[in-house]
CSV table of C-alpha atoms and ligand atoms in Angstrom, one decimal:
chain,number,residue,atom,x,y,z
I,1,MET,CA,-38.1,-2.6,-56.4
I,2,PRO,CA,-39.4,0.9,-57.2
I,3,ALA,CA,-37.5,3.7,-54.8
I,4,ALA,CA,-41.0,5.4,-53.5
I,5,PRO,CA,-41.8,1.8,-51.6
I,6,LEU,CA,-38.6,1.2,-50.3
I,7,LEU,CA,-38.6,4.4,-48.7
I,8,ALA,CA,-42.2,3.8,-47.6
I,9,ILE,CA,-40.8,0.4,-45.6
I,10,LEU,CA,-37.8,2.4,-44.2
I,11,LEU,CA,-39.8,4.7,-43.0
I,12,SER,CA,-42.6,2.5,-41.3
I,13,ALA,CA,-39.2,0.2,-40.2
I,14,ALA,CA,-37.9,3.6,-38.6
I,15,ALA,CA,-41.4,3.8,-36.7
I,16,VAL,CA,-41.9,0.7,-34.9
I,17,THR,CA,-38.3,0.9,-33.8
I,18,PRO,CA,-38.2,3.5,-31.2
I,19,SER,CA,-35.0,5.5,-31.1
I,20,GLU,CA,-32.1,5.3,-29.1
I,21,ALA,CA,-32.3,7.4,-26.2
I,22,PRO,CA,-28.9,9.1,-25.6
I,23,ALA,CA,-26.9,7.4,-23.0
I,24,PRO,CA,-27.0,9.9,-19.7
I,25,PRO,CA,-23.6,11.4,-18.7
I,26,ALA,CA,-21.9,10.8,-15.6
I,27,ALA,CA,-22.3,14.3,-14.2
I,28,ALA,CA,-26.4,13.9,-14.9
I,29,LEU,CA,-26.2,10.4,-13.0
I,30,GLN,CA,-24.7,12.3,-10.4
I,31,ALA,CA,-27.1,15.3,-10.2
I,32,ALA,CA,-30.3,12.7,-9.9
I,33,TRP,CA,-29.3,11.4,-6.6
I,34,SER,CA,-29.8,14.1,-4.8
I,35,PRO,CA,-33.7,14.7,-6.0
I,36,ALA,CA,-33.9,10.8,-6.1
I,37,ARG,CA,-32.4,10.1,-2.6
I,38,VAL,CA,-34.6,8.4,0.0
I,39,SER,CA,-31.9,6.7,2.3
I,40,PRO,CA,-31.0,8.1,6.0
I,41,SER,CA,-27.9,10.5,5.9
I,42,SER,CA,-26.3,8.1,8.3
I,43,GLY,CA,-25.5,6.0,4.9
I,44,SER,CA,-27.2,2.7,7.1
I,45,TYR,CA,-30.3,1.4,7.2
I,46,ALA,CA,-31.9,-0.6,10.2
I,47,PRO,CA,-34.3,-2.8,8.8
I,48,ALA,CA,-37.4,-1.9,9.8
I,49,ALA,CA,-36.3,1.5,9.0
I,50,LEU,CA,-35.4,-0.1,5.4
I,51,VAL,CA,-39.2,-2.0,5.1
I,52,ALA,CA,-41.2,1.0,5.8
I,53,ASP,CA,-39.0,3.2,3.2
I,54,LEU,CA,-39.6,0.5,0.5
I,55,GLU,CA,-43.7,0.0,1.3
I,56,ARG,CA,-44.0,3.5,1.0
I,57,LEU,CA,-41.8,3.7,-2.1
I,58,ILE,CA,-43.9,1.0,-3.7
I,59,VAL,CA,-46.8,3.0,-2.6
I,60,ARG,CA,-45.2,5.6,-4.5
I,61,SER,CA,-44.4,4.1,-7.7
I,62,GLY,CA,-48.5,3.6,-8.9
I,63,GLY,CA,-47.1,0.0,-9.2
I,64,HIS,CA,-44.0,1.0,-11.2
I,65,VAL,CA,-42.0,-1.2,-8.4
I,66,ARG,CA,-43.3,-4.3,-7.1
I,67,ILE,CA,-42.6,-6.6,-4.7
I,68,GLU,CA,-41.6,-10.2,-7.1
I,69,GLN,CA,-40.5,-12.4,-4.0
I,70,LYS,CA,-41.0,-12.2,-0.6
I,71,GLY,CA,-38.1,-14.2,1.9
I,72,VAL,CA,-37.7,-14.4,5.4
I,73,SER,CA,-35.1,-14.4,7.4
I,74,ALA,CA,-34.0,-17.2,10.1
I,75,GLU,CA,-35.0,-14.6,12.6
I,76,GLY,CA,-38.1,-14.1,10.8
I,77,ARG,CA,-37.6,-10.3,9.3
I,78,PRO,CA,-38.8,-9.8,5.8
I,79,ILE,CA,-36.6,-10.2,2.7
I,80,PHE,CA,-38.0,-8.4,-0.5
I,81,LEU,CA,-37.0,-8.8,-3.5
I,82,LEU,CA,-38.1,-6.2,-5.7
I,83,ALA,CA,-38.7,-5.2,-9.7
I,84,ALA,CA,-38.8,-2.3,-11.7
I,85,GLY,CA,-39.5,-2.1,-15.4
I,86,SER,CA,-40.7,-5.2,-17.7
I,87,GLY,CA,-37.6,-5.9,-20.4
I,88,PRO,CA,-37.1,-9.2,-21.5
I,89,GLU,CA,-33.6,-9.5,-19.9
I,90,LYS,CA,-33.1,-9.8,-16.2
I,91,VAL,CA,-30.6,-7.9,-14.0
I,92,LEU,CA,-30.2,-9.1,-10.4
I,93,LEU,CA,-28.3,-6.9,-7.6
I,94,TRP,CA,-28.2,-8.0,-3.8
I,95,SER,CA,-27.1,-6.0,-1.3
I,96,GLN,CA,-26.0,-6.4,2.6
I,97,MET,CA,-25.1,-10.2,2.7
I,98,HIS,CA,-22.9,-9.1,5.1
I,99,GLY,CA,-24.9,-7.3,7.7
I,100,ASP,CA,-22.4,-4.6,8.5
I,101,GLU,CA,-22.4,-3.6,5.3
I,102,PRO,CA,-24.6,-1.2,4.6
I,103,THR,CA,-24.2,1.5,1.9
I,104,ALA,CA,-25.5,-0.5,-1.4
I,105,THR,CA,-28.3,-0.9,0.3
I,106,CYS,CA,-29.2,2.6,0.5
I,107,ALA,CA,-28.0,3.5,-3.0
I,108,LEU,CA,-30.7,0.5,-4.1
I,109,VAL,CA,-33.3,1.9,-2.6
I,110,ASP,CA,-32.0,5.4,-4.0
I,111,LEU,CA,-32.2,3.8,-7.4
I,112,LEU,CA,-35.3,2.4,-7.2
I,113,SER,CA,-37.2,5.6,-6.2
I,114,HIS,CA,-35.3,7.5,-8.9
I,115,LEU,CA,-35.8,5.2,-11.3
I,116,VAL,CA,-40.1,5.6,-10.4
I,117,ALA,CA,-39.4,9.2,-10.4
I,118,THR,CA,-37.6,9.4,-13.9
I,119,ARG,CA,-40.1,6.6,-15.3
I,120,THR,CA,-41.8,9.1,-17.7
I,121,GLU,CA,-38.3,10.5,-19.3
I,122,PRO,CA,-36.5,8.8,-22.2
I,123,ALA,CA,-33.5,7.2,-20.9
I,124,THR,CA,-35.4,5.9,-18.0
I,125,ARG,CA,-38.2,4.6,-20.0
I,126,GLN,CA,-35.8,3.0,-22.2
I,127,LEU,CA,-34.2,0.9,-19.4
I,128,LEU,CA,-37.3,-0.2,-17.9
I,129,SER,CA,-38.5,-1.3,-21.5
I,130,ARG,CA,-35.5,-3.5,-22.0
I,131,LEU,CA,-34.8,-4.6,-18.6
I,132,THR,CA,-36.4,-6.1,-15.6
I,133,VAL,CA,-34.6,-4.4,-12.6
I,134,LEU,CA,-34.7,-7.2,-9.9
I,135,ALA,CA,-33.2,-6.1,-6.4
I,136,ILE,CA,-32.9,-6.8,-3.0
I,137,PRO,CA,-31.6,-4.5,-1.1
I,138,MET,CA,-30.3,-6.3,2.6
I,139,LEU,CA,-30.5,-9.7,2.2
I,140,ASN,CA,-29.4,-10.1,5.6
I,141,PRO,CA,-31.4,-8.0,8.6
I,142,ASP,CA,-30.4,-10.6,10.8
I,143,GLY,CA,-27.1,-9.4,10.7
I,144,ALA,CA,-28.0,-5.3,10.0
I,145,SER,CA,-30.1,-5.8,13.3
I,146,ARG,CA,-26.6,-6.7,15.4
I,147,ASN,CA,-24.4,-5.2,12.8
I,148,ASP,CA,-23.0,-8.6,12.3
I,149,ARG,CA,-21.5,-9.6,9.0
I,150,ARG,CA,-23.3,-13.2,9.4
I,151,ASN,CA,-26.5,-14.5,9.9
I,152,ALA,CA,-28.5,-15.0,12.9
I,153,GLN,CA,-27.2,-19.0,12.5
I,154,GLY,CA,-23.8,-17.1,12.6
I,155,ILE,CA,-23.3,-18.4,8.9
I,156,ASP,CA,-21.2,-16.0,6.7
I,157,ILE,CA,-23.8,-16.5,4.3
I,158,ASN,CA,-21.7,-15.6,1.3
I,159,ARG,CA,-19.8,-19.0,2.2
I,160,ASP,CA,-23.0,-21.0,1.9
I,161,ALA,CA,-23.6,-20.9,-1.8
I,162,LEU,CA,-23.4,-24.7,-1.9
I,163,ARG,CA,-25.2,-26.3,1.5
I,164,LEU,CA,-27.3,-23.5,1.1
I,165,GLN,CA,-28.1,-24.5,5.1
I,166,THR,CA,-29.4,-20.4,5.5
I,167,PRO,CA,-32.8,-19.2,4.8
I,168,GLU,CA,-31.3,-16.4,3.3
I,169,GLY,CA,-28.4,-18.2,1.0
I,170,ARG,CA,-31.4,-20.4,-0.6
I,171,PHE,CA,-33.7,-17.8,-1.0
I,172,LEU,CA,-30.7,-15.7,-2.9
I,173,ARG,CA,-30.3,-18.8,-4.8
I,174,ASP,CA,-33.8,-19.3,-5.7
I,175,VAL,CA,-34.4,-15.7,-7.1
I,176,ARG,CA,-31.7,-16.8,-9.4
I,177,GLU,CA,-33.2,-20.2,-10.5
I,178,ARG,CA,-36.3,-18.7,-11.0
I,179,HIS,CA,-35.1,-15.3,-12.6
I,180,ARG,CA,-32.1,-16.4,-14.6
I,181,PRO,CA,-30.8,-13.2,-14.9
I,182,VAL,CA,-28.0,-11.8,-17.2
I,183,ALA,CA,-26.1,-9.8,-15.3
I,184,GLY,CA,-25.3,-9.9,-11.3
I,185,PHE,CA,-24.1,-6.7,-9.0
I,186,ASN,CA,-23.0,-8.5,-5.3
I,187,LEU,CA,-23.2,-5.6,-3.5
I,188,HIS,CA,-20.3,-4.8,-0.3
I,189,ASN,CA,-18.2,-2.8,1.9
I,190,GLN,CA,-14.6,-3.6,2.4
I,191,SER,CA,-12.3,-2.0,5.4
I,192,ALA,CA,-12.1,1.4,4.7
I,193,LEU,CA,-8.1,1.2,5.0
I,194,VAL,CA,-6.8,0.3,1.0
I,195,SER,CA,-5.9,2.0,-1.3
I,196,ALA,CA,-6.1,2.0,-5.2
I,197,GLY,CA,-2.8,0.7,-6.7
I,198,ARG,CA,0.4,0.9,-4.0
I,199,ASN,CA,0.9,4.7,-3.0
I,200,GLY,CA,-2.3,5.8,-4.3
I,201,LEU,CA,-5.5,7.6,-2.6
I,202,GLN,CA,-7.8,5.6,-0.4
I,203,THR,CA,-10.6,3.1,-2.5
I,204,ALA,CA,-13.8,4.6,-2.3
I,205,LEU,CA,-14.7,1.5,-4.6
I,206,ALA,CA,-13.3,-1.9,-6.1
I,207,VAL,CA,-14.4,-3.9,-8.9
I,208,LEU,CA,-14.1,-7.4,-9.7
I,209,ALA,CA,-15.1,-9.3,-12.3
I,210,VAL,CA,-16.1,-12.7,-10.3
I,211,SER,CA,-14.5,-15.9,-11.4
I,212,SER,CA,-17.0,-18.8,-12.3
I,213,SER,CA,-14.3,-21.5,-11.9
I,214,GLU,CA,-10.5,-22.2,-10.9
I,215,ASP,CA,-9.3,-21.1,-14.5
I,216,GLU,CA,-12.5,-19.9,-16.6
I,217,ALA,CA,-11.9,-19.6,-20.4
I,218,ASP,CA,-12.7,-16.4,-22.7
I,219,GLY,CA,-15.9,-16.1,-23.7
I,220,PRO,CA,-19.2,-13.8,-23.9
I,221,GLN,CA,-19.9,-14.2,-20.0
I,222,LEU,CA,-16.3,-13.5,-18.8
I,223,ALA,CA,-16.4,-10.4,-21.6
I,224,ARG,CA,-19.5,-8.7,-20.0
I,225,LYS,CA,-18.1,-9.1,-16.6
I,226,LYS,CA,-15.2,-7.3,-17.4
I,227,GLY,CA,-16.9,-4.8,-19.7
I,228,LEU,CA,-19.1,-3.9,-16.8
I,229,ALA,CA,-16.5,-3.9,-14.2
I,230,ALA,CA,-14.8,-2.0,-16.8
I,231,HIS,CA,-17.8,0.4,-17.3
I,232,MET,CA,-18.3,1.2,-13.6
I,233,ALA,CA,-14.7,1.8,-12.9
I,234,ARG,CA,-14.7,4.4,-15.7
I,235,VAL,CA,-18.0,5.9,-14.5
I,236,ALA,CA,-17.0,5.9,-11.1
I,237,THR,CA,-13.4,7.3,-11.8
I,238,THR,CA,-14.8,10.6,-13.1
I,239,PHE,CA,-16.6,11.1,-9.8
I,240,ALA,CA,-13.6,9.4,-7.6
I,241,PRO,CA,-10.8,10.3,-9.8
I,242,GLY,CA,-7.9,8.1,-8.1
I,243,ARG,CA,-10.1,6.5,-6.1
I,244,VAL,CA,-11.1,3.4,-8.2
I,245,ALA,CA,-9.5,-0.5,-7.9
I,246,ARG,CA,-9.7,-3.9,-8.9
I,247,TYR,CA,-10.5,-6.1,-6.3
I,248,ASP,CA,-8.7,-8.8,-5.7
I,249,THR,CA,-9.2,-12.6,-4.8
I,250,ASP,CA,-9.2,-16.4,-5.5
I,251,TYR,CA,-12.1,-18.3,-6.8
I,252,THR,CA,-14.3,-19.4,-3.6
I,253,GLU,CA,-16.8,-22.5,-5.0
I,254,ARG,CA,-18.9,-22.1,-1.9
I,255,ALA,CA,-19.3,-18.1,-2.5
I,256,PHE,CA,-22.2,-16.9,-3.8
I,257,GLY,CA,-20.8,-14.6,-6.9
I,258,ASP,CA,-18.9,-17.4,-7.9
I,259,SER,CA,-21.3,-19.3,-7.4
I,260,MET,CA,-23.7,-17.6,-10.0
I,261,SER,CA,-21.0,-16.6,-12.0
I,262,ARG,CA,-20.9,-20.6,-12.3
I,263,TRP,CA,-25.0,-20.8,-12.4
I,264,GLY,CA,-24.6,-18.4,-15.5
I,265,THR,CA,-25.1,-15.1,-14.2
I,266,PRO,CA,-21.8,-13.4,-14.9
I,267,THR,CA,-21.6,-11.1,-11.7
I,268,VAL,CA,-19.7,-8.1,-11.0
I,269,LEU,CA,-18.5,-7.9,-6.8
I,270,LEU,CA,-18.3,-4.1,-5.9
I,271,GLU,CA,-16.7,-3.5,-3.2
I,272,THR,CA,-16.9,-0.2,-1.1
I,273,GLY,CA,-13.9,1.5,0.6
I,274,GLY,CA,-13.9,4.4,2.2
I,275,TRP,CA,-13.6,8.1,1.3
I,276,PHE,CA,-12.0,10.0,4.5
I,277,GLY,CA,-13.5,12.8,5.3
I,278,PRO,CA,-16.8,14.6,6.3
I,279,GLY,CA,-20.0,13.2,4.6
I,280,GLU,CA,-17.8,10.1,3.7
I,281,GLU,CA,-21.4,7.9,3.8
I,282,GLU,CA,-23.6,10.1,1.8
I,283,ARG,CA,-20.5,10.3,-0.8
I,284,LEU,CA,-19.8,6.5,-0.9
I,285,VAL,CA,-23.9,6.2,-1.3
I,286,ARG,CA,-23.9,8.3,-4.0
I,287,LEU,CA,-20.9,6.9,-5.7
I,288,ASN,CA,-23.2,3.6,-5.5
I,289,PHE,CA,-25.8,4.6,-6.8
I,290,VAL,CA,-23.8,6.4,-10.0
I,291,VAL,CA,-21.9,3.4,-10.7
I,292,LEU,CA,-25.1,1.1,-10.5
I,293,LEU,CA,-26.9,3.3,-12.6
I,294,SER,CA,-24.5,3.9,-14.8
I,295,ALA,CA,-23.9,0.2,-15.1
I,296,LEU,CA,-28.1,-0.4,-16.0
I,297,HIS,CA,-28.0,2.5,-18.4
I,298,ALA,CA,-24.8,0.5,-19.6
I,299,LEU,CA,-26.9,-3.3,-20.1
I,300,ALA,CA,-29.9,-1.4,-21.7
I,301,ARG,CA,-27.5,-0.1,-24.4
I,302,GLY,CA,-26.1,-3.2,-24.8
I,303,GLU,CA,-22.6,-1.0,-24.3
I,304,ASP,CA,-21.5,-3.4,-21.5
I,305,ALA,CA,-18.7,-6.1,-23.8
I,306,ASP,CA,-15.5,-6.3,-24.1
I,307,GLY,CA,-13.9,-4.1,-21.7
I,308,ALA,CA,-11.5,-6.4,-20.8
I,309,PRO,CA,-8.1,-4.0,-21.7
I,310,ALA,CA,-9.7,-1.5,-19.5
I,311,TYR,CA,-10.3,-3.4,-16.4
I,312,GLU,CA,-6.8,-5.4,-16.4
I,313,ALA,CA,-5.5,-1.5,-16.4
I,314,ILE,CA,-7.5,-0.7,-13.3
I,315,PRO,CA,-5.1,-0.6,-10.5
I,316,ARG,CA,-5.4,-3.0,-7.4
I,317,ASN,CA,-6.8,-2.5,-4.6
I,318,VAL,CA,-4.1,-2.9,-2.0
I,319,ARG,CA,-4.9,-3.8,1.8
I,320,GLY,CA,-2.3,-2.7,4.5
I,321,ALA,CA,-1.6,1.0,3.4
I,322,PHE,CA,-3.1,2.9,5.6
I,323,VAL,CA,-4.3,3.4,9.4
I,324,ASP,CA,-6.5,5.9,11.4
I,325,LEU,CA,-4.5,7.7,12.8
I,326,LEU,CA,-0.5,7.8,12.7
I,327,LEU,CA,2.0,9.4,15.3
I,328,ARG,CA,5.7,10.1,13.2
I,329,GLY,CA,8.8,10.0,15.0
I,330,ALA,CA,7.3,10.3,18.8
I,331,SER,CA,9.1,9.8,21.9
I,332,VAL,CA,8.1,6.8,23.1
I,333,HIS,CA,7.3,6.0,27.0
I,334,GLY,CA,5.9,2.5,26.5
I,335,GLY,CA,4.6,2.6,30.2
I,336,ARG,CA,7.2,-0.7,30.8
I,337,GLY,CA,9.5,1.6,32.4
I,338,LEU,CA,12.1,1.4,29.7
I,339,PRO,CA,14.3,4.5,28.8
I,340,PRO,CA,12.7,6.3,25.7
I,341,PHE,CA,12.7,5.7,22.3
I,342,THR,CA,11.8,7.1,18.6
I,343,ALA,CA,9.1,5.2,17.6
I,344,ASP,CA,6.0,6.1,14.6
I,345,LEU,CA,2.6,5.0,16.3
I,346,ALA,CA,-0.3,4.0,14.2
I,347,PHE,CA,-4.0,3.7,15.3
I,348,VAL,CA,-6.8,1.9,14.1
I,349,ARG,CA,-10.6,2.6,14.7
I,350,SER,CA,-13.2,0.2,15.7
I,351,GLY,CA,-15.7,1.6,12.8
I,352,SER,CA,-12.7,1.4,9.9
I,353,ILE,CA,-15.4,0.5,7.3
I,354,ALA,CA,-17.4,3.4,6.0
I,355,GLY,CA,-21.4,3.4,7.0
I,356,GLY,CA,-21.7,2.9,10.1
I,357,GLY,CA,-20.6,-0.8,10.1
I,358,VAL,CA,-18.0,-2.3,12.7
I,359,ARG,CA,-15.4,-4.3,11.5
I,360,LEU,CA,-13.5,-4.4,14.4
I,361,ARG,CA,-14.9,-4.5,18.0
I,362,SER,CA,-12.4,-1.7,19.6
I,363,THR,CA,-10.0,0.6,18.7
I,364,ALA,CA,-6.2,-0.8,18.2
I,365,LEU,CA,-2.8,0.5,18.2
I,366,ALA,CA,-1.9,-1.2,15.4
I,367,ASP,CA,1.9,-1.0,15.2
I,368,VAL,CA,4.8,0.6,17.4
I,369,GLY,CA,8.2,1.1,15.2
I,370,ASP,CA,9.2,2.4,11.7
I,371,LEU,CA,6.6,2.9,10.1
I,372,ALA,CA,7.3,4.8,6.7
I,373,HIS,CA,5.4,2.2,4.6
I,374,LEU,CA,2.0,3.6,6.4
I,375,ARG,CA,-0.5,6.6,5.8
I,376,GLY,CA,-2.9,8.0,8.1
I,377,PHE,CA,-5.9,9.7,7.2
I,378,GLU,CA,-4.8,11.8,10.1
I,379,GLU,CA,-1.1,12.3,10.4
I,380,VAL,CA,0.5,14.2,13.0
I,381,ASP,CA,4.2,15.2,13.3
I,382,ALA,CA,5.3,13.8,17.1
I,383,ALA,CA,9.3,14.7,16.9
I,384,ARG,CA,8.5,17.1,19.7
I,385,LEU,CA,6.4,15.4,21.2
I,386,VAL,CA,6.3,12.3,24.0
I,387,ALA,CA,4.2,9.9,24.4
I,388,ALA,CA,3.0,7.3,27.3
I,389,PRO,CA,0.1,5.8,28.1
I,390,ALA,CA,-3.0,7.2,29.6
I,391,PRO,CA,-3.9,6.8,33.1
I,392,ALA,CA,-7.1,5.3,33.3
I,393,GLU,CA,-10.1,7.4,33.0
I,394,GLY,CA,-8.6,9.9,30.7
I,395,ALA,CA,-8.6,13.8,31.6
I,396,SER,CA,-9.6,13.1,34.9
I,397,GLY,CA,-7.6,10.4,35.4
I,398,TRP,CA,-4.5,12.9,34.2
I,399,ALA,CA,-5.3,15.8,36.8
I,400,LYS,CA,-5.3,13.1,39.7
I,401,VAL,CA,-1.7,12.3,38.5
I,402,LEU,CA,-0.6,15.9,38.1
I,403,THR,CA,-2.0,16.7,41.6
I,404,GLY,CA,0.5,13.8,42.7
I,405,LEU,CA,3.2,15.6,41.3
I,406,VAL,CA,2.5,19.0,42.4
I,407,ALA,CA,2.7,17.6,46.1
I,408,ARG,CA,5.8,16.3,45.3
I,409,GLY,CA,7.4,18.6,44.1
I,410,LEU,CA,7.9,17.1,40.3
I,411,ALA,CA,5.0,19.7,38.3
I,412,ARG,CA,5.0,22.9,39.0
I,413,ASP,CA,2.5,25.6,36.9
I,414,GLY,CA,1.1,22.8,34.6
I,415,LEU,CA,4.8,21.5,34.1
I,416,LEU,CA,6.3,18.6,34.3
I,417,LEU,CA,9.9,18.6,36.0
I,418,LEU,CA,10.9,14.9,35.1
I,419,ASP,CA,14.2,13.6,33.1
I,420,ASP,CA,13.6,10.6,31.1
I,421,LEU,CA,14.5,8.5,33.9
I,422,ALA,CA,11.9,10.4,36.5
I,423,LEU,CA,9.7,10.1,33.4
I,424,ALA,CA,10.3,6.7,32.6
I,425,ARG,CA,9.3,5.7,36.6
I,426,GLU,CA,6.3,8.0,36.7
I,427,ALA,CA,4.7,6.9,33.6
I,428,ALA,CA,5.0,3.3,34.4
I,429,GLU,CA,3.3,3.8,37.6
I,430,TRP,CA,0.7,6.0,36.5
I,431,ALA,CA,0.3,3.6,33.2
I,432,ALA,CA,-1.1,0.8,36.0
I,433,GLY,CA,0.0,-2.1,33.2
I,434,ARG,CA,-1.3,-0.3,30.6
I,435,ALA,CA,1.8,-0.5,27.4
I,436,ILE,CA,2.5,0.8,23.7
I,437,VAL,CA,2.5,-2.4,22.8
I,438,PRO,CA,1.1,-3.5,19.1
I,439,ARG,CA,-2.4,-5.1,19.2
I,440,THR,CA,-3.7,-3.4,22.7
I,441,GLU,CA,-6.1,-0.6,23.1
I,442,VAL,CA,-4.4,1.9,24.7
I,443,ASP,CA,-4.7,5.2,25.4
I,444,LEU,CA,-2.0,8.1,25.3
I,445,VAL,CA,-0.9,11.1,26.9
I,446,LEU,CA,1.1,13.2,25.0
I,447,PHE,CA,3.3,16.4,26.3
I,448,ARG,CA,5.4,19.2,24.6
I,449,ARG,CA,8.8,19.6,25.2
I,450,THR,CA,9.6,22.9,26.7
I,451,GLU,CA,12.4,24.9,28.0
I,452,LYS,CA,11.0,24.5,31.3
I,453,GLY,CA,9.6,21.3,31.5
I,454,LEU,CA,7.1,19.0,30.0
I,455,ALA,CA,3.5,21.0,28.9
I,456,LEU,CA,0.5,18.8,28.7
I,457,ASP,CA,0.0,18.5,24.6
I,458,GLY,CA,-3.7,16.3,25.1
I,459,PHE,CA,-4.5,12.9,24.7
I,460,VAL,CA,-5.1,9.9,21.9
I,461,ARG,CA,-8.6,8.3,23.3
I,462,ASP,CA,-9.9,5.9,21.5
I,463,GLY,CA,-7.6,6.5,18.5
I,464,VAL,CA,-8.6,10.1,18.3
I,465,ARG,CA,-6.4,12.6,19.3
I,466,THR,CA,-7.7,15.6,21.5
I,467,GLN,CA,-5.9,18.4,23.0
W,1,ZN,ZN1,-19.1,-8.8,2.6
């Protein structure tokens, strides 16, 4: 063939094949969150507020985000399957099948908002031409309305994939059968008291390539899951170094992620943990936004496969490493009249799941003793402190106790003039049955030893130290 027609063919081929838009770098995805963000700063949606924001977004999108399918919860609340893009490959993301796990719902709304706002930019245009993004933000609105893991029937939807007794589970299964997505993202919150590797930092995000069987063989499905999970972990690490882990769980036939994978949609589980400090919820929403958006770009560009070695190298998600507050080496008067002893005291607060979800109904004194293996998000060197159960009614209760001690000559100028024996006796008296023992809700009164006596240092109330 002469050179000129060959060149013409090559040129025409180039003209019909759109050039590859460069992959947006992680920093650009991170910067994209603020302008796109519509979710509340609490990191948690009430069901009605979510519906209102989604309806506004749909209108604003001018048809680019649409309701693909509508479900109804057990108590009649709407569940939306939203779609963006027109690509041949369908990708399904669902959040908050556990009603008290809100972070990814916010990220999904912000993600859809971003796709709308940037739809004419090359990278987003390419994504939406290659993928159809299907999103179910908040599969369990009934649970969300009462901050409960389960649905209104009291069933854990994530254990209903076989029996399908929940309308929410049936909806998810129906969406999967209708659309047969090539990838699934199962979005959850885990406890915030986890670390990325033993002795690592607090896990902000854990990923898992969800098994499709007890002993899944290598193949394209597993490669896709591990590749996506590794990709997301890599991107998350640029934003949250040392805070990304590999989730660990056994294959569970009745669970949805496992079943999705078994039914033919390779699924990645994302478990948002915690990222202690002010603005935690927003940091976690942004982290979810970045990794999910990045995963979609990777899928659109076919860059998701073959991440097995990188996946295996992600540090393990370790439970039981952290508590909220740790007092180290306090001198403890436990409230039962026993002689004082040296112990560490660990508190776990009721809201120890980020984003307003409540995993524990009440704050608990988690443990007493040598707790060198634990780390606290807040730690107090309590070597010079004496801890006793607080009297009822906290500070005002203490004022009454102090008045009584002064009247009996056992306190003066705000100082307690008590030796260990007397303090043990008095503390048992004002504790009135409360004791510093694990798995109780006990509050503490703390004293500082001074040369003239014991000075009030403050209180630990609902797991929070006040001075
Ligand atoms: Zn969950």
